[in-house]
XYZ file of C-alpha atoms in Angstrom:
539
model
C 91.161 132.844 131.365
C 90.020 134.613 128.566
C 92.139 133.200 125.838
C 91.244 129.672 126.486
C 88.510 129.683 123.461
C 90.608 131.722 121.170
C 93.420 128.670 122.147
C 90.883 125.890 121.255
C 89.716 127.323 118.593
C 92.948 128.027 116.889
C 93.805 124.719 117.788
C 90.885 122.934 115.708
C 91.480 125.363 112.883
C 95.183 124.392 112.450
C 94.763 120.798 113.072
C 91.649 120.264 110.426
C 93.282 122.865 107.598
C 94.918 120.632 105.119
C 95.369 121.602 101.422
C 96.105 118.615 98.959
C 94.577 119.024 95.485
C 94.700 117.156 92.557
C 93.791 119.638 89.200
C 91.028 118.507 87.126
C 92.585 117.731 83.642
C 89.990 115.969 81.861
C 88.788 119.135 79.496
C 92.134 118.742 77.211
C 92.072 115.134 77.432
C 90.747 112.708 74.232
C 88.813 110.166 76.591
C 86.927 107.018 74.876
C 83.186 107.074 75.835
C 83.640 103.617 76.759
C 86.066 101.326 77.848
C 86.654 97.415 78.069
C 88.829 95.824 80.544
C 90.383 92.643 80.525
C 91.235 91.462 84.069
C 93.991 88.527 84.599
C 94.945 87.598 88.083
C 97.896 84.959 88.069
C 99.915 83.256 90.372
C 97.074 83.023 92.989
C 98.052 81.563 96.133
C 96.747 78.032 97.300
C 95.086 79.450 100.420
C 92.743 81.389 97.641
C 91.362 77.859 96.152
C 87.355 77.971 96.628
C 87.317 81.599 97.654
C 84.953 84.498 95.817
C 86.968 86.872 94.133
C 85.093 89.956 92.552
C 86.433 93.023 91.036
C 85.125 96.938 91.750
C 86.098 99.512 89.216
C 85.452 102.911 90.990
C 85.670 106.618 89.595
C 86.012 109.632 92.018
C 85.569 113.091 90.828
C 88.287 114.694 92.985
C 90.075 117.833 92.094
C 90.559 119.143 96.067
C 91.127 116.309 97.993
C 89.720 117.934 100.751
C 85.999 118.720 99.745
C 83.361 116.641 101.583
C 82.425 114.105 98.756
C 85.388 113.689 97.325
C 86.135 110.138 98.641
C 82.339 109.244 97.412
C 82.700 106.914 94.006
C 80.590 108.700 91.075
C 80.536 105.361 89.432
C 81.177 102.119 91.227
C 81.238 98.794 88.929
C 81.550 95.309 89.971
C 82.762 92.208 87.773
C 82.269 89.031 89.544
C 84.931 86.787 88.995
C 83.450 83.514 90.487
C 85.211 80.609 92.903
C 89.009 80.243 92.097
C 89.851 76.920 90.736
C 93.484 77.448 89.309
C 96.636 80.149 89.676
C 95.113 81.679 87.046
C 91.615 83.506 86.557
C 90.323 86.216 83.982
C 87.462 88.063 83.350
C 86.483 91.302 81.133
C 83.841 94.089 81.640
C 82.679 97.378 79.761
C 82.292 100.730 81.068
C 80.791 103.754 80.029
C 83.465 106.614 81.675
C 81.774 109.119 83.768
C 82.164 112.782 82.909
C 84.737 115.145 84.529
C 86.331 112.273 86.662
C 90.030 112.539 88.006
C 90.771 109.607 89.752
C 89.922 105.577 88.849
C 90.596 102.389 90.870
C 90.832 98.784 90.011
C 90.328 96.843 93.613
C 90.524 92.959 94.025
C 87.886 91.970 96.406
C 87.951 88.531 98.409
C 91.280 87.941 99.307
C 91.140 88.870 102.501
C 92.856 85.522 103.298
C 96.546 86.187 102.191
C 96.291 90.079 102.533
C 99.882 90.692 104.261
C 101.434 87.264 103.030
C 100.818 87.644 99.350
C 100.762 90.624 97.282
C 98.929 91.425 93.801
C 100.561 94.670 93.843
C 99.438 97.961 94.041
C 95.604 97.026 95.166
C 93.377 99.197 94.036
C 95.319 100.141 91.159
C 94.926 103.704 90.021
C 94.761 105.508 86.890
C 94.590 109.051 86.012
C 92.532 110.400 82.947
C 95.870 110.559 81.232
C 96.577 107.108 81.439
C 93.530 106.038 79.984
C 93.666 108.341 76.974
C 96.944 106.985 76.332
C 95.916 103.136 76.949
C 93.012 103.732 74.862
C 89.751 101.824 74.658
C 90.717 98.127 75.534
C 92.887 97.997 78.821
C 94.503 94.581 80.007
C 95.478 94.573 83.556
C 97.630 91.925 85.112
C 97.531 91.231 89.417
C 100.639 88.998 89.690
C 100.479 87.475 93.155
C 103.794 87.377 94.939
C 104.922 86.010 98.377
C 105.529 88.627 101.228
C 108.345 86.806 102.558
C 111.802 88.794 103.078
C 114.544 87.030 100.587
C 117.355 87.900 102.422
C 118.715 85.453 104.888
C 118.306 85.655 108.567
C 121.573 85.384 108.775
C 122.917 87.986 106.748
C 119.909 90.498 108.394
C 121.507 89.804 111.814
C 125.206 90.289 110.222
C 124.110 93.802 108.619
C 122.156 94.961 111.731
C 124.691 94.165 114.230
C 127.238 95.724 111.899
C 125.718 99.458 111.974
C 123.810 99.192 115.605
C 124.021 103.033 116.696
C 125.952 104.739 119.584
C 123.536 106.895 121.261
C 124.386 109.936 123.022
C 121.995 111.429 125.700
C 122.389 114.335 128.135
C 123.210 112.953 131.782
C 120.015 113.827 132.930
C 117.620 112.355 130.605
C 114.917 110.067 132.337
C 113.602 107.863 130.053
C 116.492 105.969 127.528
C 115.493 103.364 125.493
C 114.299 100.049 126.463
C 112.288 97.130 125.695
C 108.849 96.471 124.488
C 109.571 92.818 125.388
C 108.114 93.418 129.086
C 104.586 94.447 128.438
C 104.025 90.934 126.604
C 101.986 89.459 129.557
C 100.020 92.751 129.655
C 98.986 92.853 125.844
C 95.111 92.888 124.945
C 93.423 94.784 122.134
C 91.367 97.216 122.569
C 89.454 100.010 120.173
C 89.409 103.606 120.267
C 87.024 105.728 117.890
C 88.530 107.569 115.093
C 88.666 111.004 114.897
C 86.130 112.634 112.338
C 88.961 114.389 110.346
C 90.718 110.934 110.234
C 90.861 109.909 106.102
C 90.996 106.076 107.048
C 86.997 107.278 108.022
C 86.602 108.210 104.075
C 88.751 105.895 102.264
C 87.924 102.349 104.360
C 85.011 103.177 105.783
C 86.749 102.773 109.437
C 85.329 104.563 112.586
C 87.696 102.763 115.038
C 91.138 101.738 115.432
C 92.988 99.517 117.789
C 95.450 100.176 120.441
C 97.045 98.760 123.600
C 97.538 100.051 127.278
C 100.374 99.383 129.053
C 101.075 99.566 132.715
C 103.155 102.402 134.276
C 105.281 100.270 135.744
C 108.682 101.013 134.935
C 110.971 97.696 136.108
C 114.365 97.658 138.164
C 116.033 95.928 135.282
C 114.810 97.508 131.879
C 117.652 96.424 129.257
C 117.624 98.021 125.842
C 116.829 96.020 122.703
C 116.820 97.252 119.449
C 114.512 96.146 116.622
C 115.231 96.223 112.727
C 114.033 95.251 109.700
C 116.553 94.503 106.518
C 114.998 94.706 103.201
C 115.889 95.272 99.557
C 115.803 99.283 98.744
C 113.419 98.668 95.569
C 110.949 97.602 97.980
C 107.190 99.167 97.175
C 104.247 99.941 99.547
C 100.435 99.598 97.697
C 98.466 103.229 97.627
C 101.631 105.136 96.865
C 101.337 105.531 93.190
C 101.331 108.484 92.147
C 97.997 108.531 90.648
C 96.287 107.537 93.987
C 94.360 109.158 96.365
C 95.950 110.173 99.665
C 94.641 107.629 102.064
C 94.696 104.408 100.440
C 98.395 103.110 101.552
C 98.066 99.601 102.711
C 101.067 99.035 104.694
C 100.640 95.357 104.929
C 100.762 94.881 100.904
C 104.103 95.462 100.179
C 106.328 93.841 98.047
C 110.363 93.122 97.833
C 112.636 93.569 94.279
C 116.456 92.953 93.916
C 116.888 95.760 92.279
C 120.436 96.333 92.053
C 121.090 94.663 95.324
C 120.997 97.806 97.440
C 119.396 96.788 100.532
C 118.199 99.094 103.783
C 118.172 98.600 106.945
C 115.461 100.401 109.493
C 115.634 100.342 112.681
C 113.368 101.395 115.775
C 114.563 102.574 119.291
C 111.645 101.974 121.974
C 111.098 104.188 125.043
C 108.669 103.882 127.760
C 107.314 107.763 127.409
C 107.542 110.717 125.538
C 107.151 113.918 127.624
C 107.320 116.254 124.354
C 109.880 118.648 123.619
C 108.072 121.087 126.191
C 106.509 121.336 129.329
C 103.114 121.967 127.415
C 102.987 118.517 126.099
C 102.538 115.747 122.861
C 102.802 113.746 126.678
C 102.312 109.832 125.523
C 103.357 106.018 126.353
C 105.034 104.717 124.396
C 107.485 106.063 121.650
C 109.183 104.314 118.320
C 111.897 106.239 117.158
C 113.404 105.177 113.723
C 116.299 105.671 111.395
C 117.287 103.675 108.283
C 120.416 103.210 106.119
C 121.250 102.807 102.823
C 124.041 100.295 102.266
C 125.375 98.818 99.182
C 125.075 94.810 98.295
C 128.580 94.406 99.735
C 127.864 95.950 102.894
C 128.982 99.361 102.465
C 127.118 102.370 103.940
C 125.956 104.650 101.452
C 123.181 106.907 102.906
C 121.850 107.619 106.362
C 117.842 108.769 106.709
C 116.415 110.235 110.087
C 112.829 111.082 110.950
C 110.747 112.442 113.853
C 108.153 114.918 114.537
C 106.375 113.441 111.131
C 109.493 114.716 109.055
C 112.252 114.021 107.480
C 115.075 115.376 109.748
C 118.023 114.427 107.514
C 118.744 112.514 104.414
C 122.143 112.701 103.403
C 125.423 110.795 102.682
C 127.173 108.395 105.548
C 129.911 110.437 104.922
C 128.716 113.555 106.495
C 127.911 111.934 110.133
C 130.598 110.824 112.544
C 130.588 106.981 112.783
C 132.971 104.600 114.581
C 133.493 100.962 113.061
C 130.290 101.988 111.012
C 128.426 102.100 113.953
C 126.652 105.779 113.761
C 127.111 108.312 116.079
C 123.520 109.731 117.041
C 122.044 112.302 119.383
C 119.024 112.094 121.303
C 116.918 115.210 122.190
C 115.920 116.524 125.392
C 113.140 119.196 125.603
C 112.838 122.878 126.441
C 111.501 124.309 130.079
C 112.617 120.975 131.956
C 111.228 118.651 129.794
C 112.383 115.153 129.181
C 112.234 115.419 125.551
C 110.184 114.022 122.599
C 112.904 111.759 121.588
C 114.063 112.890 118.280
C 116.920 111.584 116.955
C 119.891 113.751 115.251
C 123.330 112.866 113.242
C 124.454 116.063 115.237
C 124.808 117.085 118.595
C 125.677 120.642 120.467
C 122.541 122.633 118.836
C 118.574 123.602 119.189
C 115.932 123.864 116.755
C 112.810 125.786 118.031
C 110.241 123.750 117.176
C 106.600 125.146 115.590
C 103.938 124.826 117.713
C 101.208 125.802 115.490
C 101.064 129.631 115.755
C 102.037 132.575 117.197
C 100.544 132.067 120.447
C 101.167 128.310 121.100
C 104.907 129.246 120.151
C 104.580 131.934 123.336
C 102.763 129.594 125.537
C 105.069 126.266 124.607
C 108.317 127.709 123.211
C 108.637 123.995 122.235
C 112.672 123.340 121.671
C 114.688 120.091 120.478
C 117.951 120.457 122.371
C 120.607 118.359 121.425
C 123.675 117.279 123.902
C 126.777 117.619 122.871
C 129.340 114.578 122.830
C 131.121 115.488 125.938
C 132.084 113.446 128.843
C 130.812 116.035 131.333
C 127.180 116.223 130.236
C 126.609 113.519 128.177
C 125.657 109.845 128.728
C 125.836 106.812 126.421
C 123.962 103.819 125.345
C 126.506 101.544 123.141
C 126.385 98.436 121.116
C 127.233 95.256 123.049
C 130.454 94.079 121.214
C 132.164 97.655 121.214
C 134.694 97.276 124.272
C 135.592 100.568 126.360
C 139.266 100.593 124.594
C 137.317 101.424 121.252
C 135.790 104.769 122.875
C 139.439 105.771 124.071
C 139.400 108.476 121.153
C 135.927 109.051 119.005
C 136.534 111.315 116.305
C 133.768 114.047 116.425
C 133.747 116.530 113.597
C 134.441 116.211 109.898
C 137.802 115.470 110.112
C 138.471 116.221 106.313
C 142.566 116.446 105.222
C 141.658 119.604 103.344
C 138.644 122.301 102.711
C 135.568 121.605 100.592
C 135.326 123.185 97.323
C 132.874 126.550 97.302
C 130.654 124.762 95.226
C 130.093 121.966 98.611
C 129.631 124.838 101.269
C 127.722 123.810 104.039
C 124.547 126.353 103.756
C 124.825 126.322 108.008
C 128.257 127.791 107.605
C 129.776 125.362 109.494
C 132.054 123.900 106.972
C 135.239 124.800 108.687
C 134.391 122.650 112.017
C 136.839 121.912 114.622
C 137.304 118.134 114.739
C 137.929 116.968 118.447
C 139.116 113.385 119.737
C 136.862 112.598 123.087
C 137.790 109.864 125.463
C 134.522 108.626 125.887
C 134.916 105.697 128.487
C 133.607 107.457 130.885
C 130.158 108.385 129.380
C 128.811 104.898 128.868
C 125.875 104.148 130.862
C 124.343 101.009 129.244
C 124.859 98.728 126.470
C 122.148 97.463 123.789
C 121.472 94.211 124.692
C 119.392 92.324 122.234
C 118.794 93.091 118.850
C 115.180 91.903 117.521
C 114.401 91.445 114.269
C 111.310 92.317 112.836
C 109.594 89.590 111.226
C 106.677 90.329 108.666
C 103.458 90.517 110.444
C 101.568 88.362 107.772
C 103.995 85.382 107.925
C 104.405 85.490 111.752
C 104.709 81.565 113.384
C 103.279 80.787 109.446
C 104.442 77.583 107.535
C 107.016 79.557 104.539
C 106.456 79.098 100.891
C 110.345 81.208 99.652
C 111.968 82.186 102.802
C 115.263 81.235 102.234
C 115.238 80.001 106.126
C 112.428 77.949 105.823
C 110.565 78.895 108.889
C 108.846 81.913 110.456
C 109.410 81.415 114.008
C 108.735 84.158 116.604
C 109.897 84.368 119.976
C 106.369 84.411 122.079
C 107.415 87.733 123.839
C 107.533 89.757 120.713
C 105.044 87.359 118.537
C 101.726 90.043 119.278
C 103.407 92.971 118.721
C 104.910 92.148 115.360
C 101.270 91.182 114.402
C 99.792 93.899 115.726
C 98.407 96.715 113.803
C 97.619 99.684 115.969
C 99.068 102.264 118.416
C 101.639 100.705 121.254
C 100.459 102.632 124.521
C 97.483 104.273 126.599
C 97.205 107.551 124.364
C 95.149 106.474 121.241
C 94.351 110.197 120.458
C 95.588 113.432 120.761
C 93.976 115.278 123.809
C 94.264 119.216 124.532
C 93.491 119.703 128.046
C 92.898 123.666 127.904
C 92.827 124.316 131.717
C 96.253 122.409 132.125
C 97.958 124.325 129.162
C 98.934 120.564 128.298
C 98.541 118.387 125.303
C 98.568 114.619 125.597
C 99.899 113.294 121.888
C 98.569 110.141 120.455
C 100.954 106.981 120.883
C 102.952 105.513 118.171
C 101.551 103.368 115.130
C 103.147 100.191 115.546
C 106.567 99.028 114.001
C 107.869 98.404 111.163
C 104.477 99.066 108.928
C 103.462 102.382 110.674
C 100.559 104.321 109.461
C 101.672 107.705 110.153
C 103.507 110.121 108.119
C 107.054 109.440 109.547
C 107.116 105.523 108.635
C 106.105 106.169 105.535
C 109.686 108.432 105.061
C 111.422 105.402 106.858
C 110.141 102.789 104.560
C 111.408 104.427 101.907
C 114.641 104.094 100.986
C 117.309 107.170 101.695
C 117.817 108.721 98.176
C 118.807 112.467 98.187
C 120.129 115.380 100.267
C 117.158 116.948 102.379
C 116.410 118.316 105.942
C 113.622 119.648 107.892
C 113.850 123.211 108.909
C 111.503 124.702 111.463
C 110.814 127.834 113.290
C 114.157 128.695 114.002
C 117.114 126.170 112.934
C 117.186 122.534 111.306
C 118.785 119.301 111.486
C 120.887 119.202 108.237
C 124.269 118.366 107.720
C 127.092 120.576 110.436
C 129.695 119.301 108.125
C 130.311 117.595 104.965
C 132.663 114.754 105.237
C 134.616 112.799 103.368
C 136.244 109.464 102.914
C 138.489 110.135 105.818
C 135.358 111.193 108.133
C 133.841 107.463 109.198
C 136.297 106.482 112.046
C 137.801 102.797 111.396
């Protein structure tokens, strides 16, 4: 067909074009000509004794982060610290600052032995020109190593995970229901694929390949649903997320926890064997990990919920603005349009659609992708429920705000649904299956390692999931997105492994639910369909 080349050209242009700029701000700043850096490493782990450590000082000129030479340092200095002999070491160096730099990073080299086990904080640690102006010509920087072990005891994590396990709602003819990854354990074999030329890791980390595992296409007769979870303190940080950092330096194996006010975040991952996309046109791929997170108080009270999908935050809102039963959030999983089984995005509301943007008018016309969320309807929908919920507890499920009085004008729902009707549904006949097992996701670097500060004193992991916990890469036979013009079909990339996936969606899940936000697409949005109050959660 004559428009095939047009489709391909348009697709390549749209997927390669990204705009992310950092304005050059040096001209108005009074930067020193020379800076002396005093570096101190403290609480150095025993595993690094005898290792040769060095420090790299890199300056970049990157006013536009899409420019070709952006990620090539314009100046690089190195400081040899030498072999580590104690848990504290120091070094000092002086550097003449280059002209018109925009980003500066100090990186510790030679600590690979503890990568994923002990964090020195942001590595590299980034400075802006404004930072250097403020700090002056003598700068002291301390890198203090912290264990990345989770300080929340397993018993508490398990209690929290069980308490907030979801009630999942599907169209009755949904083909792929949540299952488990353990069935693939005997087939686990890491492979490599070539990274796309546009992949930013080629610039920031020098990577040309990445990892994936290819699973067989079998679906066993018994394919139980397992739910994967991770509980952490809300005040958690991932290296590379400083506001001063260049994009692409995020390090999902370098993170650290702080108790803060005691609030916790619990993240859940739901595994599907296949994703068939929001349309027959594509985004078909093996494996799918959909996730959501809850912010809870130190007393275990739910405060907020965050749902992700399609590389977006779909919803971040007060827990009272959704329906729940005995703390179990009621979540809806979409089918696609034109008979597609769907990309499995998760919403807190049912009975609505969102028309997705396929990239341009032509793609929208050809594929017309939709997320079609089921209603809580015994005739049209089925449920996957927590194992501990009895049939009797589903006799009268509240759907809707259930508020005793209308909200004020200031709180009117932008979707115009403030007056949503509340109904009570007998859902006993909707039960299709139960979540048979909850699996706690262990910190990847500590799997089956001797503990240092873990409150449980061990990091033992079942062999059927140990390989998955430690694996960095994509789970499924489709590691890259491929557009097949002749078939008018796109095969999307299989998901990055949890809990520290490198795609945008998981970045959102790692941050705690924190403010009112939702995603609006081509037509429709995933925002609140009602505003609730303390009476909305069903006890």
